[in-house]
Coordinates of C-alpha atoms and ligand atoms in Angstrom, one line a residue:
M1 CA 59.0 118.6 -10.4
I2 CA 58.5 118.9 -6.7
N3 CA 61.7 117.9 -4.7
D4 CA 60.0 115.9 -1.9
L5 CA 61.7 112.6 -3.5
W6 CA 63.4 112.1 0.0
Y7 CA 66.0 109.8 -1.3
K8 CA 67.7 112.3 -3.5
N9 CA 69.2 114.5 -0.9
A10 CA 69.6 112.2 2.1
V11 CA 72.3 111.2 4.0
I12 CA 72.4 107.2 5.0
Y13 CA 73.9 105.6 7.7
C14 CA 74.4 101.8 7.6
L15 CA 75.4 99.6 11.0
S16 CA 74.7 96.1 11.9
V17 CA 72.2 95.9 15.0
G18 CA 74.6 93.0 16.5
T19 CA 77.8 95.0 16.7
Y20 CA 76.4 98.8 18.0
M21 CA 74.9 98.6 21.5
D22 CA 74.1 95.9 23.6
A23 CA 71.7 97.2 26.0
N24 CA 70.8 93.6 27.5
G25 CA 74.5 92.7 28.3
D26 CA 74.7 89.7 26.6
G27 CA 77.6 90.6 24.9
I28 CA 75.5 91.1 21.1
G29 CA 74.2 94.3 20.1
D30 CA 70.6 94.6 20.0
F31 CA 67.4 96.9 18.9
T32 CA 67.0 98.3 22.4
G33 CA 70.8 99.3 22.5
L34 CA 70.2 100.8 19.2
L35 CA 67.1 102.3 20.1
R36 CA 69.3 104.6 23.1
R37 CA 71.5 105.8 20.2
L38 CA 69.2 107.3 17.8
D39 CA 70.1 110.3 19.8
Y40 CA 73.1 110.1 18.5
L41 CA 72.5 109.3 14.9
Q42 CA 70.2 112.1 15.0
G43 CA 72.9 114.9 16.4
L44 CA 75.1 113.7 13.6
G45 CA 72.4 114.6 11.1
V46 CA 71.9 111.3 9.4
T47 CA 68.3 110.8 8.0
A48 CA 68.2 107.4 7.2
I49 CA 69.4 104.0 8.7
W50 CA 70.2 101.2 6.4
L51 CA 70.3 97.9 9.0
M52 CA 72.5 95.5 7.9
P53 CA 69.8 91.6 8.1
F54 CA 68.7 91.2 11.4
Q55 CA 66.6 88.1 10.8
V56 CA 66.3 84.6 12.2
S57 CA 69.8 83.2 10.9
P58 CA 72.4 81.0 11.5
H59 CA 74.9 83.4 10.7
R60 CA 77.4 81.8 9.1
D61 CA 77.4 85.0 6.5
D62 CA 76.6 88.0 9.5
G63 CA 73.3 87.2 8.8
Y64 CA 73.2 87.1 5.0
D65 CA 72.1 83.6 5.3
V66 CA 68.3 84.2 6.3
A67 CA 66.3 80.9 8.2
D68 CA 63.0 83.2 8.7
Y69 CA 62.0 85.9 6.9
Y70 CA 59.7 87.2 9.4
G71 CA 61.1 87.5 12.1
V72 CA 64.0 89.4 14.2
D73 CA 66.8 86.9 15.6
P74 CA 66.1 86.5 19.3
R75 CA 69.9 87.7 19.6
Y76 CA 68.7 90.8 18.6
G77 CA 65.3 90.8 20.7
T78 CA 61.9 90.8 19.9
L79 CA 59.8 92.1 17.0
G80 CA 58.4 94.8 19.4
D81 CA 61.6 95.4 20.2
F82 CA 61.9 96.6 16.2
V83 CA 58.6 98.4 16.3
E84 CA 60.0 100.4 19.5
F85 CA 63.1 100.9 17.4
T86 CA 61.6 102.1 14.2
H87 CA 59.3 104.5 16.0
G88 CA 61.5 106.1 17.9
A89 CA 63.5 106.9 14.5
E90 CA 60.5 108.2 13.2
Q91 CA 59.6 110.2 16.1
R92 CA 63.2 111.7 15.3
G93 CA 63.0 112.2 11.5
I94 CA 65.0 109.0 10.7
R95 CA 64.1 106.4 8.3
V96 CA 65.0 102.9 8.1
L97 CA 66.1 101.2 5.6
I98 CA 66.4 97.4 5.7
D99 CA 68.3 94.6 3.7
L100 CA 66.1 92.4 1.6
V101 CA 68.3 89.1 1.0
I102 CA 66.3 87.2 -1.2
N103 CA 68.7 85.7 -4.0
H104 CA 69.1 83.1 -1.4
T105 CA 68.4 81.3 2.2
S106 CA 70.2 79.8 4.8
N107 CA 70.5 76.1 4.1
E108 CA 68.5 75.8 7.0
H109 CA 65.3 77.8 6.1
K110 CA 62.1 75.3 6.3
W111 CA 61.7 75.9 2.6
F112 CA 65.1 74.1 1.8
Q113 CA 64.5 71.5 4.8
E114 CA 60.9 70.7 3.3
A115 CA 63.0 70.7 -0.6
R116 CA 65.5 68.5 0.0
K117 CA 63.5 65.8 1.8
D118 CA 60.9 65.6 -0.6
P119 CA 61.1 65.7 -4.2
Q120 CA 57.2 66.3 -4.3
S121 CA 57.5 69.4 -1.9
K122 CA 55.7 72.5 -3.5
Y123 CA 59.2 73.8 -2.0
R124 CA 61.3 71.8 -4.3
D125 CA 60.9 74.0 -7.0
W126 CA 61.7 77.3 -4.9
Y127 CA 65.7 75.9 -5.2
V128 CA 67.5 75.6 -7.9
W129 CA 68.4 71.6 -9.2
S130 CA 70.2 69.6 -11.2
K131 CA 70.1 65.7 -11.0
K132 CA 73.3 65.3 -12.9
K133 CA 76.8 67.1 -11.6
P134 CA 76.4 70.0 -13.8
S135 CA 79.5 71.1 -15.8
G136 CA 81.3 74.2 -15.0
I137 CA 80.7 74.2 -11.4
N138 CA 84.2 75.6 -10.8
Q139 CA 82.9 78.7 -12.3
G140 CA 81.1 82.0 -11.2
M141 CA 82.1 82.1 -7.6
V142 CA 81.8 85.2 -6.1
F143 CA 84.3 84.6 -3.0
P144 CA 86.9 82.7 -5.2
G145 CA 90.0 81.9 -2.7
V146 CA 87.4 80.9 -0.1
Q147 CA 84.1 79.4 -1.8
K148 CA 85.1 76.2 -3.9
S149 CA 82.1 75.9 -6.3
T150 CA 78.4 77.2 -7.4
W151 CA 76.9 73.9 -7.0
S152 CA 77.0 71.4 -4.2
Y153 CA 75.6 67.6 -3.8
D154 CA 72.9 67.1 -1.6
E155 CA 73.0 63.7 0.3
E156 CA 69.8 64.3 1.4
A157 CA 67.9 65.6 -1.8
R158 CA 70.3 63.3 -3.8
A159 CA 70.5 66.1 -6.2
W160 CA 72.7 69.4 -7.0
Y161 CA 71.9 72.8 -6.0
F162 CA 73.2 75.9 -7.1
H163 CA 74.4 78.8 -4.5
R164 CA 75.8 81.8 -6.5
F165 CA 77.3 82.3 -2.9
Y166 CA 78.9 79.9 0.2
E167 CA 77.4 76.4 -0.1
F168 CA 75.0 77.0 2.8
Q169 CA 73.3 79.6 0.7
P170 CA 70.8 77.8 -1.4
D171 CA 69.9 80.0 -4.4
L172 CA 65.8 80.7 -4.8
N173 CA 64.7 79.9 -8.2
T174 CA 63.5 83.3 -8.3
S175 CA 61.9 83.0 -11.9
N176 CA 59.1 80.8 -10.2
P177 CA 56.3 83.1 -9.5
E178 CA 55.3 81.6 -6.4
V179 CA 58.7 82.3 -5.0
Q180 CA 58.3 85.9 -6.5
A181 CA 54.8 86.1 -4.7
E182 CA 56.8 85.4 -1.4
I183 CA 59.5 88.0 -2.0
L184 CA 56.5 90.5 -2.2
K185 CA 54.9 89.3 1.0
I186 CA 58.3 89.8 2.7
M187 CA 58.5 93.6 1.6
G188 CA 54.6 94.1 2.5
F189 CA 55.3 92.3 6.0
W190 CA 58.2 94.8 6.4
L191 CA 56.5 97.9 5.2
Q192 CA 53.8 97.2 7.7
L193 CA 56.4 97.5 10.8
G194 CA 57.6 100.6 9.8
V195 CA 60.3 100.5 7.1
S196 CA 61.1 103.3 4.3
G197 CA 62.3 100.4 1.8
F198 CA 64.8 98.1 1.4
R199 CA 68.7 97.7 0.5
M200 CA 68.2 94.8 -2.3
D201 CA 71.3 92.1 -1.9
A202 CA 72.7 90.9 -5.1
V203 CA 70.1 92.1 -7.8
P204 CA 72.1 91.2 -10.9
F205 CA 72.0 87.2 -9.4
I206 CA 68.3 87.5 -8.4
I207 CA 67.3 88.5 -12.0
A208 CA 69.8 86.3 -13.5
T209 CA 68.4 83.2 -15.1
K210 CA 69.9 80.2 -12.9
G211 CA 69.7 76.3 -14.2
P212 CA 72.2 73.6 -14.8
D213 CA 71.9 74.4 -18.6
V214 CA 72.1 78.2 -18.5
R215 CA 75.4 78.9 -19.7
Q216 CA 75.1 82.7 -20.1
P217 CA 72.6 83.9 -17.6
E218 CA 70.0 86.2 -18.7
E219 CA 68.9 89.4 -16.9
Q220 CA 65.2 89.6 -16.4
Y221 CA 65.0 93.0 -15.9
D222 CA 61.4 93.7 -15.7
M223 CA 61.5 91.8 -12.5
L224 CA 62.5 94.6 -10.9
R225 CA 59.6 96.7 -12.1
T226 CA 57.2 94.1 -10.2
F227 CA 59.3 94.8 -7.1
R228 CA 59.1 98.8 -7.4
E229 CA 55.4 98.9 -8.5
F230 CA 54.5 96.7 -5.3
L231 CA 56.2 98.4 -3.0
Q232 CA 55.5 102.1 -4.2
W233 CA 51.9 100.8 -4.0
R234 CA 51.9 99.8 -0.6
R235 CA 53.8 102.8 0.6
G236 CA 54.4 105.7 -1.7
D237 CA 57.5 107.1 -0.1
C238 CA 59.3 103.6 0.1
I239 CA 62.5 102.6 -2.1
A240 CA 64.4 99.9 -3.4
L241 CA 68.2 100.9 -3.2
A242 CA 70.0 97.9 -5.6
E243 CA 73.3 96.5 -4.8
A244 CA 74.2 95.7 -8.0
N245 CA 78.0 96.2 -9.3
V246 CA 77.7 96.0 -12.9
L247 CA 78.7 97.7 -16.1
P248 CA 77.6 101.7 -17.1
D249 CA 76.0 100.5 -20.2
T250 CA 73.6 98.6 -18.0
D251 CA 72.6 101.3 -15.2
L252 CA 69.4 102.1 -17.5
E253 CA 68.1 98.5 -17.1
Y254 CA 68.4 98.8 -13.5
F255 CA 66.7 102.2 -13.2
G256 CA 64.4 101.7 -16.0
R257 CA 64.2 103.8 -19.1
D258 CA 61.3 106.0 -17.4
G259 CA 62.3 105.5 -14.1
G260 CA 60.2 102.9 -13.3
R261 CA 62.4 100.0 -11.6
M262 CA 65.3 100.6 -9.2
H263 CA 65.1 103.9 -7.3
M264 CA 68.3 103.8 -6.3
M265 CA 71.6 101.6 -6.9
F266 CA 75.2 102.1 -5.6
N267 CA 77.8 103.7 -7.8
F268 CA 80.4 100.7 -7.5
Q269 CA 81.9 102.3 -10.7
V270 CA 82.6 105.7 -9.0
N271 CA 83.4 103.9 -6.0
Q272 CA 86.7 101.5 -7.4
N273 CA 87.5 104.7 -9.2
L274 CA 87.7 107.1 -6.4
F275 CA 89.9 104.8 -4.5
Y276 CA 92.3 104.5 -7.3
A277 CA 92.0 108.4 -7.7
L278 CA 93.1 108.6 -3.8
A279 CA 95.9 106.2 -4.4
A280 CA 97.3 107.7 -7.6
A281 CA 96.4 111.7 -6.9
D282 CA 94.9 111.3 -10.4
T283 CA 91.3 111.8 -11.0
R284 CA 91.1 111.1 -14.7
P285 CA 89.4 107.7 -14.5
L286 CA 87.2 108.9 -11.7
A287 CA 85.8 111.9 -14.0
K288 CA 85.4 109.2 -16.8
A289 CA 83.5 106.6 -14.4
L290 CA 81.0 110.0 -13.3
K291 CA 80.6 110.7 -17.0
A292 CA 79.8 106.6 -17.9
T293 CA 77.4 106.8 -14.6
K294 CA 75.7 110.1 -15.3
P295 CA 72.8 109.4 -17.7
R296 CA 69.7 108.5 -15.4
P297 CA 66.3 109.2 -15.0
T298 CA 65.5 112.4 -12.5
T299 CA 64.0 110.2 -10.0
A300 CA 66.9 107.9 -10.2
Q301 CA 69.7 108.3 -7.7
W302 CA 73.3 106.6 -6.9
G303 CA 73.9 105.8 -3.7
L304 CA 77.7 107.4 -3.2
F305 CA 80.2 105.4 -0.9
L306 CA 83.9 104.8 0.5
R307 CA 83.7 101.9 2.3
N308 CA 81.0 99.3 3.7
H309 CA 80.5 96.0 5.6
D310 CA 82.3 94.2 2.6
E311 CA 85.9 94.3 1.0
L312 CA 86.6 97.1 -1.4
D313 CA 86.2 95.6 -4.4
L314 CA 88.5 96.6 -7.3
G315 CA 87.8 94.0 -9.9
R316 CA 86.6 96.7 -12.2
L317 CA 89.8 98.6 -12.8
T318 CA 92.8 97.9 -14.8
E319 CA 95.3 95.6 -13.7
E320 CA 97.7 98.3 -13.3
E321 CA 95.4 100.5 -11.4
R322 CA 94.6 97.5 -9.4
Q323 CA 97.7 97.1 -8.5
T324 CA 98.2 100.7 -7.8
V325 CA 95.7 100.6 -5.0
F326 CA 97.0 97.7 -3.7
A327 CA 99.7 99.0 -3.3
A328 CA 99.1 102.0 -1.6
F329 CA 96.2 100.7 0.9
G330 CA 96.4 97.4 1.3
P331 CA 99.9 96.0 0.0
E332 CA 100.1 92.6 2.4
P333 CA 98.4 89.8 1.4
D334 CA 96.3 89.7 4.6
M335 CA 94.6 93.0 3.8
Q336 CA 93.4 92.1 0.9
L337 CA 90.7 89.4 0.0
Y338 CA 88.9 87.4 -3.2
E339 CA 92.0 87.7 -5.5
R340 CA 90.2 91.4 -6.0
G341 CA 89.8 93.7 -3.1
I342 CA 91.1 95.0 0.3
R343 CA 89.2 94.4 3.1
R344 CA 90.7 96.8 5.4
R345 CA 88.6 99.9 7.1
L346 CA 89.0 103.6 5.3
A347 CA 90.9 104.9 8.3
P348 CA 94.1 103.1 8.5
M349 CA 94.1 102.6 4.3
L350 CA 94.3 106.5 4.2
G351 CA 97.4 106.3 7.9
G352 CA 94.6 107.5 10.3
D353 CA 95.7 111.3 8.6
Q354 CA 92.6 113.4 9.3
R355 CA 93.1 115.6 6.2
R356 CA 93.2 112.6 4.1
L357 CA 90.2 111.4 5.7
E358 CA 88.4 114.7 5.5
L359 CA 89.4 114.6 1.9
A360 CA 88.1 111.3 1.0
Y361 CA 84.8 112.1 3.2
S362 CA 84.7 115.5 1.3
L363 CA 84.7 113.9 -1.8
M364 CA 82.2 111.4 -1.4
F365 CA 79.4 114.1 0.0
T366 CA 80.3 116.3 -3.4
L367 CA 80.1 113.4 -5.8
P368 CA 76.8 113.3 -7.7
G369 CA 74.5 111.3 -5.6
T370 CA 73.1 110.4 -1.7
P371 CA 76.2 109.6 0.7
V372 CA 76.0 106.3 2.3
I373 CA 78.6 106.3 5.5
R374 CA 79.7 103.4 7.3
Y375 CA 79.1 103.1 11.0
G376 CA 82.5 103.7 12.7
D377 CA 84.1 105.4 10.0
E378 CA 82.6 109.0 11.7
I379 CA 85.3 108.4 14.3
G380 CA 87.8 106.6 12.2
M381 CA 87.9 103.3 13.6
G382 CA 90.4 100.8 12.7
D383 CA 90.0 97.2 11.8
N384 CA 91.3 94.0 13.0
L385 CA 93.1 91.6 10.5
K386 CA 93.2 88.6 12.5
L387 CA 89.3 88.3 12.3
P388 CA 88.7 86.0 9.1
E389 CA 87.6 87.2 5.4
R390 CA 85.3 90.7 5.8
N391 CA 85.0 90.4 9.9
C392 CA 87.8 92.2 10.1
A393 CA 86.0 95.5 9.4
R394 CA 83.0 94.6 11.6
T395 CA 84.4 94.9 14.8
P396 CA 82.1 96.5 17.9
M397 CA 81.1 100.4 17.8
Q398 CA 83.7 102.7 20.0
W399 CA 81.7 104.8 22.1
S400 CA 83.8 105.3 24.9
N401 CA 87.2 104.4 26.7
E402 CA 85.3 102.3 29.1
P403 CA 85.5 98.7 28.7
H404 CA 84.7 97.3 25.7
G405 CA 84.5 100.8 24.5
G406 CA 81.4 101.1 25.8
F407 CA 79.8 98.8 23.5
T408 CA 79.0 96.3 25.7
K409 CA 79.3 95.1 29.6
S410 CA 79.3 91.4 28.9
G411 CA 83.0 90.2 28.9
K412 CA 82.8 88.9 25.9
P413 CA 81.6 90.7 23.0
V414 CA 80.1 89.0 20.0
L415 CA 83.7 90.1 18.1
P416 CA 86.4 91.7 19.8
V417 CA 86.2 95.7 20.5
I418 CA 89.2 97.0 18.9
G419 CA 91.7 97.7 22.1
G420 CA 95.4 98.8 22.3
G421 CA 97.2 100.3 19.3
P422 CA 96.5 103.3 17.1
Y423 CA 92.9 102.7 16.6
G424 CA 92.1 101.3 20.3
Y425 CA 88.4 102.2 21.7
E426 CA 90.8 104.1 24.3
H427 CA 91.7 106.8 22.0
I428 CA 89.6 106.2 19.0
N429 CA 85.6 106.7 20.5
A430 CA 82.6 108.7 20.3
A431 CA 82.7 110.4 23.9
I432 CA 86.4 112.0 23.3
Q433 CA 85.7 112.9 20.4
R434 CA 82.8 114.8 21.0
R435 CA 84.7 116.8 23.6
H436 CA 87.5 118.0 20.7
P437 CA 86.0 120.7 18.3
E438 CA 88.2 119.7 15.6
S439 CA 87.4 115.8 15.6
L440 CA 86.6 113.8 13.2
L441 CA 83.4 113.2 14.7
N442 CA 82.6 117.0 15.1
W443 CA 83.9 117.7 11.8
T444 CA 81.7 114.9 10.2
E445 CA 78.5 116.7 11.9
R446 CA 79.1 120.0 10.4
I447 CA 79.9 118.4 7.0
I448 CA 76.4 116.5 6.9
R449 CA 74.6 119.7 7.9
M450 CA 76.1 121.4 5.3
R451 CA 75.6 119.0 2.8
K452 CA 72.1 118.9 3.5
E453 CA 71.8 122.5 2.6
V454 CA 73.3 122.0 -0.8
P455 CA 70.5 119.9 -2.4
E456 CA 72.0 120.9 -6.0
V457 CA 74.4 118.1 -5.2
G458 CA 71.3 115.7 -5.1
W459 CA 69.2 117.1 -7.6
G460 CA 71.4 119.0 -9.9
D461 CA 73.0 118.3 -13.0
F462 CA 76.9 118.4 -12.8
T463 CA 79.7 119.5 -14.9
V464 CA 83.4 118.5 -14.2
V465 CA 85.1 121.7 -14.5
P466 CA 88.7 121.7 -16.6
A467 CA 91.6 122.5 -14.3
R468 CA 94.2 121.0 -16.0
D469 CA 95.8 119.1 -13.1
P470 CA 95.0 115.6 -12.9
A471 CA 95.3 115.4 -9.1
V472 CA 92.4 118.5 -8.6
L473 CA 88.8 117.5 -9.5
V474 CA 86.7 120.7 -10.2
M475 CA 82.8 120.1 -9.9
R476 CA 80.0 122.5 -10.6
Y477 CA 76.2 121.6 -9.7
D478 CA 73.5 123.5 -11.0
W479 CA 70.1 123.4 -10.2
R480 CA 67.2 126.0 -10.0
N481 CA 69.0 129.0 -10.7
N482 CA 71.8 128.2 -8.0
S483 CA 75.0 126.7 -8.4
V484 CA 77.9 125.0 -6.4
L485 CA 81.6 124.3 -6.8
F486 CA 83.9 121.8 -5.0
V487 CA 87.4 121.9 -5.6
H488 CA 89.3 118.9 -4.1
N489 CA 93.1 118.2 -4.6
L490 CA 94.1 114.8 -4.3
D491 CA 97.7 114.9 -4.1
A492 CA 99.7 115.5 -0.6
K493 CA 101.4 118.5 -1.8
P494 CA 100.0 122.2 -2.7
R495 CA 98.6 122.9 -6.0
E496 CA 97.9 125.6 -7.9
V497 CA 94.9 125.6 -10.2
T498 CA 93.5 128.3 -12.6
F499 CA 89.6 127.7 -13.8
A500 CA 86.9 129.2 -15.3
V501 CA 83.4 128.6 -13.7
G502 CA 81.8 127.9 -17.2
L503 CA 78.6 129.5 -16.6
D504 CA 77.1 132.1 -19.2
G505 CA 74.6 134.3 -20.4
D506 CA 73.1 135.9 -17.0
N507 CA 74.8 133.7 -14.9
A508 CA 78.2 134.6 -16.4
E509 CA 78.5 137.4 -13.6
E510 CA 77.8 135.4 -10.7
G511 CA 80.7 132.7 -11.8
K512 CA 82.9 135.5 -11.0
L513 CA 82.3 135.5 -7.2
L514 CA 82.8 131.9 -4.8
I515 CA 81.7 132.2 -1.5
N516 CA 83.7 129.5 0.9
L517 CA 80.9 127.7 2.9
L518 CA 83.5 126.7 5.3
A519 CA 86.0 128.9 5.7
E520 CA 86.5 132.7 5.2
D521 CA 88.7 132.4 1.7
H522 CA 86.4 133.4 -0.9
S523 CA 87.5 133.8 -4.4
R524 CA 87.2 136.3 -7.2
A525 CA 88.0 135.9 -10.3
G526 CA 90.5 137.9 -12.1
D527 CA 89.9 140.2 -15.1
D528 CA 90.3 137.3 -17.5
G529 CA 87.3 136.1 -16.1
K530 CA 89.3 132.9 -14.3
H531 CA 89.9 132.0 -10.5
R532 CA 93.2 131.2 -9.5
L533 CA 93.9 129.4 -6.2
V534 CA 96.6 127.9 -4.3
I535 CA 95.1 124.6 -2.7
E536 CA 96.8 122.7 0.3
G537 CA 97.8 119.4 0.2
Y538 CA 94.8 117.0 0.4
G539 CA 92.6 120.2 0.8
Y540 CA 89.0 121.0 -0.4
R541 CA 86.9 123.8 -0.8
W542 CA 83.3 124.1 -1.1
Y543 CA 82.0 127.4 -2.7
R544 CA 78.5 129.0 -4.0
V545 CA 78.7 130.7 -6.8
G546 CA 77.4 134.3 -6.7
G547 CA 76.8 134.7 -2.9
L548 CA 74.7 133.9 -0.2
D549 CA 71.5 135.3 -1.7
Y550 CA 71.2 131.8 -3.2
L551 CA 68.0 131.3 -1.6
L552 CA 66.5 134.2 -2.6
R553 CA 67.4 133.7 -6.0
R554 CA 66.3 129.7 -5.9
S555 CA 63.6 129.1 -8.8
E556 CA 60.8 126.8 -8.2
I557 CA 61.0 124.7 -11.5
D558 CA 64.2 122.9 -12.6
Q559 CA 64.8 124.5 -16.2
P560 CA 64.5 128.2 -15.7
P561 CA 62.5 129.7 -18.3
V562 CA 64.6 131.0 -21.2
R563 CA 64.9 134.9 -20.6
I564 CA 64.5 136.9 -23.6
Ligands
LIG1 C1 76.4 90.8 -0.7 C2 76.7 91.4 0.7 O1 76.9 92.5 0.8 C3 77.8 90.3 1.2 O2 77.9 90.7 2.4 C4 77.1 89.0 1.4 O3 78.0 88.2 2.0 C5 76.4 88.4 0.1 N1 75.8 89.7 -0.6 C6 75.4 87.4 0.0 O4 74.4 87.6 0.5
LIG2 CA1 72.5 92.0 23.7

């Protein structure tokens, strides 16, 4: 296969326009500000931006409550500003993915307003209603502890409506063909304005059957094929990236066994086990999660992330594992959220220790898939636990040590910029870190640069190489007659590991030499063919197997012909 599926080896950066850069001085980030920061992003080396929702919204769930799918919220600018931005991104070779939030609308959306007012309206059946109070309304909440129920009574409609999320987010009746047609129209609209695809919000809920009599919702997976076919037909290089926190045994239903459904999915299984691995210095459950999520069609890709704009959801770990992660990274009640997760940013969870942050990022960049970075994590931004729920990790980007971190000239930013203390903008900002070669920002830039030159991770086949030490993860990737190998020590203490690269046939010889891509200490195998490595606490190594002539050896096809 020709390797032009861009998302297989991309570096995605997610940001919220409202907290990135405020150009017009009203305290809220906007598209003009973001446009001006595109050179920063290009310099960092990211190849795609995932924009959180920016459509018209009352903002009761940070824009995940859309009131008009066909417009930019005026606080962020105009459609004209949006197109200037996508054009600026394209000029710099950066693709734009946008959130597609179509499981539900805002209750202020005119469809819902029509639907509640008039039972004869065509919009009535766009939502999910019940005349009688459905049973089990206190079950299946996504935000337990904050959200009270999944059904609410609407006085005006004189009926109950279903909402998987907050009560101001009525679920769309996604089984209704008219709703499905409208979803395609929304996709078509933004594709025409220059986006390269969608991060699809809440996919398992979009495709689930909904209704007062539905006890056990069933997934209508083939709906995903309809979305995929439409966007691929409109623009051949567009993708759908699904948010679906599901168990590995349904992964192939989402990707499609023939690769005909979602191009990408976030790997929540690996995410949670990765945090457990960091907390316990035990990589065994992570290795298990990697194996469980290994099967996927060649055209499909995982999105790998550490933190995002939501809480770190630990719901799929065992109780014991979850408690281990809580104890290490979120021991206080106000650090935890929704009875299952941690709402902090990455840097404070790891004690602001750069070695540990590098280790975590190095792992993320070398696990099978495409890395997704959260804005601000490249400079190690902190959180503000005084802000409610997930807002604590959504504070404005810290650009400099000027007032409000250089985010705005207004005295009243949309959310307070973190100031004072170890994570305050006075010390943690992009401008200062630009000047220090060893800063996290410059490290991130270098690691992204290197990651792009290691397409084996995005395209290749991986093997977890036995190292007989649970604190150390050794992984090898093979692709087109090239191999790379990564070693990560998740423990604070140094470790000594012994391993065989594990290549056979013609390549066994190559396996005796490992060239370190990030430093001078290369590794030569002993007479027994094994590498012996002393690796410092939280250390990481990126090796090319065999030597730096790899591009001269690379084959043009995935499976080199069998040599006789
Ligand atoms: C998932 C999003 O990531 C989250 O932020 C949002 O609250 C829910 N979906 C509802 O749209
Ligand atoms: Ca503004």
